[in-house]
């Protein structure tokens, strides 16, 4: 568990939890990029929303938690273990011999474009599809030989809603509790707890048909946690949700991890969302092309760059170069390559010796990482099918 | 790659090493699925009302209309004859259409929630079947309230017998509906199949006319129709509780002749039970497909 590592104490966890909600406050620093939209989970292209996270990553919060999780690697059983797992549909190789393991208590993200094999992998891990070759175990149970045991120990949140909207929130949860064998005495207590964890306790007696999309999604996460699973699988959990709801949902998920000790395995094609994970596996055309912590992945791509616009770029450039900085002059301003760019800003401004009009720190984003490993940008393809379905569902509900 | 439809991919055939094979847990699942069907039934009042419209229409339009044509024998008319048939019709229609909720669940995704749960398909199908059958039995029994209006005499033992037969009939037809639903992806498809199957079955079951003295081809069709064996026992027990003069009993007869001999009541019940078992098996198999 996380507590094994001393540096991942409660303070760090808290930092991780409040990552999103606090970003706006933390993000107001002297650097001009902090004036960009302070909501990191915006529906706009992922790159545009990287601002506040740069600021945050400099703090102790997430990085501490991440270091802690990595430290756990020794001596803790893997929650998910996958060896050369493949799935063929006829001629199509949807998943090509992937191998990885997910540590207990970790938030693990599968990042890739639509059709990369994310969902197929998750389906095999959840025993909903049979692997063509290879081996996988979840919570210590083999997905092929012990499918029922696997299902008992996992929570599932699908891309499409799977609630009964003619039942109340509580009835949906009770149904789930019985099907997952939650003992009779525990049912009420667990329902109370998971509803409180997603702050829906006031809506427990309301029909799900009166819920917004975001509330329904949060109820599904609560339901996925009801039977205290070892691993919570989330397949594209935030598709179709507005930015605020996505942030709330992430608060829920991270709270589940911290308070219930569950391992989180999610797939996503949103870069900003993958940032929340302790480790990310980038999957493309059925193969894992990179697997590491978000910071490590970004470091592999390159160092931070600081863009300076000064009153006299030539003079400033010369001074900075002579101070040992690697400088290149762009069309408009200077670009300085620096490890840990933000902590260098003060020194750079001082060294430049002329009036600095504008500073912009650019840390490599996951977009850069994705581009680096796959040679192309990830595209936010609209989840046409799921949108169509939910629209239909909503219309049918009116009948 | 079946992503949207919920009908995926169980590894049901694979040898399981399961920690929980508890029969009690399976029963709890059956109970919960059953309870959900009832909760939904109670919440959809429009459905309850609309499902009475058709049988009541049949009873009054057909019953009164035909009564003038057929006339009265020993104080017994066509309304009284057709009444048990209408009750059966209510049960059968409600039972079959209760399975539509499965197609609906598939459409809304809730079927997936059920199918990925660590429970057996048998428990899910059993719960669904019992839920649908309970609803259908309740609907059929409510129809009995019209009996005094028609002049059909009710006694407590008769009502008990009728409820028992309704339940059997309802279970049989719900398993059939669940089987069809397990093979069908869309609501529209289910409705089309059901209209094609249900109405011929109902009209050719003896629900609306006596089975004696039919032309040979029609006799054969009615004997092949499993509904015939579900409708007849119901009419038999209702008529047995009425004071019917022999002339009326001869005119509005009950009983099904099969290969020249009259089939006993338990034989008919056995046929319906067998039908239920076969379709229960098919329905469970229908949900056990593997990707």
XYZ file of C-alpha atoms in Angstrom, chain A residues 126-381:
256
model
C -12.774 -8.103 -16.881
C -13.404 -11.576 -18.382
C -15.802 -10.160 -20.942
C -13.654 -11.304 -23.835
C -11.478 -14.366 -24.040
C -7.798 -13.789 -24.819
C -6.494 -15.387 -27.998
C -3.105 -15.940 -26.377
C -1.240 -14.971 -23.257
C -2.151 -14.834 -19.631
C -3.640 -12.282 -17.273
C -4.539 -12.249 -13.627
C -6.559 -9.706 -11.700
C -6.489 -9.572 -7.894
C -4.629 -12.865 -8.022
C -7.245 -14.713 -10.083
C -6.717 -15.973 -13.588
C -9.083 -14.291 -16.039
C -9.618 -17.428 -18.068
C -9.817 -20.065 -15.387
C -11.492 -18.093 -12.600
C -13.742 -15.581 -14.336
C -16.330 -15.481 -11.561
C -13.734 -14.864 -8.884
C -12.254 -12.084 -11.001
C -15.641 -10.456 -11.427
C -16.309 -10.603 -7.720
C -13.126 -8.666 -7.067
C -13.429 -5.951 -9.658
C -15.626 -2.918 -10.053
C -16.613 -1.864 -13.541
C -17.607 1.495 -14.896
C -18.340 1.386 -18.582
C -18.284 4.086 -21.158
C -22.044 3.831 -21.526
C -24.372 4.204 -18.633
C -25.573 0.943 -17.111
C -27.980 2.196 -14.460
C -31.678 1.440 -14.312
C -33.161 4.909 -14.452
C -36.565 3.742 -13.302
C -35.062 2.707 -9.987
C -33.814 5.032 -7.286
C -30.119 5.445 -6.590
C -30.454 3.275 -3.536
C -32.340 0.555 -5.396
C -29.671 0.458 -8.070
C -27.056 0.008 -5.393
C -29.040 -2.632 -3.548
C -29.462 -4.593 -6.766
C -25.734 -4.488 -7.321
C -24.966 -5.444 -3.718
C -27.070 -8.579 -3.969
C -25.615 -9.626 -7.328
C -22.101 -9.193 -6.000
C -22.821 -11.130 -2.846
C -22.430 -8.311 -0.327
C -23.618 -9.883 2.899
C -27.049 -8.879 4.082
C -25.834 -7.086 7.227
C -23.362 -4.990 5.260
C -25.582 -3.806 2.436
C -27.032 -0.730 4.165
C -23.701 0.317 5.590
C -21.885 0.013 2.264
C -24.624 1.913 0.424
C -24.353 4.735 2.961
C -20.621 4.824 2.629
C -20.307 4.857 -1.148
C -23.095 7.411 -1.491
C -21.290 9.664 0.950
C -18.035 9.184 -0.942
C -19.602 10.628 -4.076
C -21.740 13.143 -2.152
C -25.031 11.739 -3.408
C -26.473 10.749 -0.038
C -29.226 13.362 -0.348
C -30.376 11.882 -3.640
C -30.528 8.271 -2.540
C -34.319 8.024 -2.779
C -34.546 9.819 -6.122
C -35.117 8.059 -9.404
C -31.995 7.903 -11.518
C -34.027 9.347 -14.399
C -33.919 12.666 -12.528
C -30.103 12.617 -12.367
C -27.813 14.637 -14.594
C -25.258 12.778 -16.679
C -22.533 13.654 -14.210
C -24.509 12.488 -11.199
C -25.331 9.234 -12.921
C -21.673 8.693 -13.706
C -20.704 9.348 -10.103
C -23.382 6.964 -8.936
C -21.883 4.349 -11.217
C -18.501 4.876 -9.644
C -20.076 4.495 -6.216
C -21.758 1.341 -7.409
C -18.496 -0.002 -8.783
C -17.011 0.393 -5.316
C -19.941 -1.054 -3.424
C -18.596 -4.595 -3.109
C -15.123 -3.342 -2.074
C -13.354 -4.520 -5.227
C -9.601 -4.877 -5.386
C -9.462 -3.167 -8.757
C -11.820 -0.563 -10.178
C -11.873 -0.564 -13.983
C -13.026 2.605 -15.689
C -13.404 2.452 -19.449
C -13.323 5.994 -20.838
C -15.085 7.255 -17.712
C -15.355 10.922 -18.635
C -16.507 10.727 -22.245
C -19.428 13.068 -22.726
C -19.058 14.844 -19.385
C -18.561 18.566 -19.019
C -15.288 19.848 -17.508
C -16.649 20.513 -14.025
C -18.210 17.096 -13.840
C -15.009 15.486 -15.042
C -13.095 17.238 -12.279
C -15.643 16.098 -9.701
C -15.470 12.586 -11.033
C -11.727 12.592 -10.687
C -12.023 13.805 -7.121
C -14.306 10.828 -6.507
C -11.962 8.353 -8.110
C -8.910 9.551 -6.234
C -10.872 9.634 -2.991
C -11.886 6.026 -3.585
C -8.259 5.104 -4.033
C -7.178 6.900 -0.880
C -10.010 5.882 1.406
C -10.791 2.418 0.147
C -7.338 1.444 -1.033
C -8.615 0.298 -4.397
C -6.394 0.007 -7.440
C -7.643 2.099 -10.354
C -7.254 0.944 -13.947
C -8.627 3.317 -16.522
C -8.535 3.873 -20.227
C -8.706 7.273 -21.745
C -7.836 9.200 -24.832
C -7.682 12.493 -22.952
C -4.137 13.588 -22.220
C -5.055 15.831 -19.316
C -6.868 12.975 -17.693
C -3.941 10.621 -17.959
C -1.932 13.181 -15.990
C -3.848 12.056 -12.913
C -2.424 8.577 -13.120
C 0.571 7.325 -11.211
C 1.709 5.497 -14.301
C 0.645 5.634 -17.903
C 0.864 2.993 -20.593
C 0.660 4.470 -24.061
C -0.954 1.992 -26.384
C -1.026 2.308 -30.141
C -2.084 -0.239 -32.745
C -2.432 -2.899 -30.077
C 1.031 -2.540 -28.570
C 2.347 -0.675 -25.555
C 4.872 1.847 -26.841
C 5.777 3.472 -23.511
C 5.040 2.867 -19.845
C 6.156 5.109 -16.998
C 5.120 7.880 -14.632
C 3.844 10.997 -16.411
C 6.901 12.969 -15.236
C 9.363 10.331 -16.374
C 7.646 10.085 -19.743
C 7.869 13.821 -20.169
C 11.500 13.913 -19.096
C 12.314 11.382 -21.762
C 10.914 13.721 -24.360
C 13.045 16.679 -23.359
C 13.682 19.436 -20.843
C 11.565 22.494 -20.055
C 11.821 25.562 -22.188
C 11.435 29.144 -20.967
C 10.408 31.757 -23.490
C 11.418 35.314 -22.645
C 10.352 38.482 -24.376
C 12.626 41.321 -23.328
C 13.282 44.951 -24.199
C 16.584 43.953 -25.788
C 16.643 40.316 -26.799
C 20.128 40.416 -28.290
C 21.738 41.771 -25.136
C 19.770 39.500 -22.860
C 20.620 36.508 -25.041
C 24.282 37.245 -24.882
C 24.268 37.624 -21.090
C 22.296 34.445 -20.595
C 24.587 32.515 -22.897
C 27.638 33.723 -21.092
C 26.009 32.694 -17.788
C 25.935 29.173 -19.121
C 22.332 28.875 -20.351
C 21.524 27.213 -23.602
C 19.730 29.921 -25.559
C 18.220 30.132 -28.984
C 16.506 33.199 -30.313
C 13.095 32.703 -31.826
C 11.432 35.146 -34.147
C 9.956 37.037 -31.233
C 11.921 36.635 -28.012
C 14.340 34.088 -26.616
C 13.990 30.401 -25.866
C 16.059 29.082 -22.973
C 16.379 25.363 -22.324
C 16.376 24.655 -18.623
C 15.720 21.740 -16.320
C 12.957 22.679 -13.923
C 12.144 25.827 -15.858
C 9.946 27.495 -13.265
C 12.543 27.494 -10.514
C 14.917 29.157 -12.960
C 12.619 32.015 -13.934
C 13.846 34.429 -11.242
C 17.478 33.760 -12.091
C 16.841 34.112 -15.800
C 15.121 37.459 -15.373
C 17.924 38.658 -13.148
C 20.630 37.411 -15.503
C 18.991 38.953 -18.547
C 19.655 42.401 -17.064
C 17.050 44.120 -19.241
C 13.345 44.646 -18.780
C 11.494 41.341 -19.232
C 8.085 41.810 -20.727
C 6.854 38.285 -20.818
C 7.849 34.865 -19.478
C 6.394 31.572 -20.576
C 7.493 28.245 -19.164
C 6.737 25.248 -21.310
C 7.065 21.816 -19.792
C 6.756 18.882 -22.186
C 3.144 17.689 -22.132
C 1.791 14.241 -22.665
C 0.876 15.436 -26.119
C 4.579 15.834 -26.805
C 5.128 12.385 -25.292
C 2.453 10.841 -27.433
C 3.785 12.543 -30.518
C 7.267 11.348 -29.647
C 6.265 7.692 -29.344
C 3.669 7.357 -32.067
C 4.751 10.018 -34.506
C 1.341 11.676 -34.492
C -1.039 13.710 -32.396
C -3.761 11.998 -30.470
C -7.083 13.062 -31.842
C -10.150 13.651 -29.820
C -12.526 11.680 -31.916
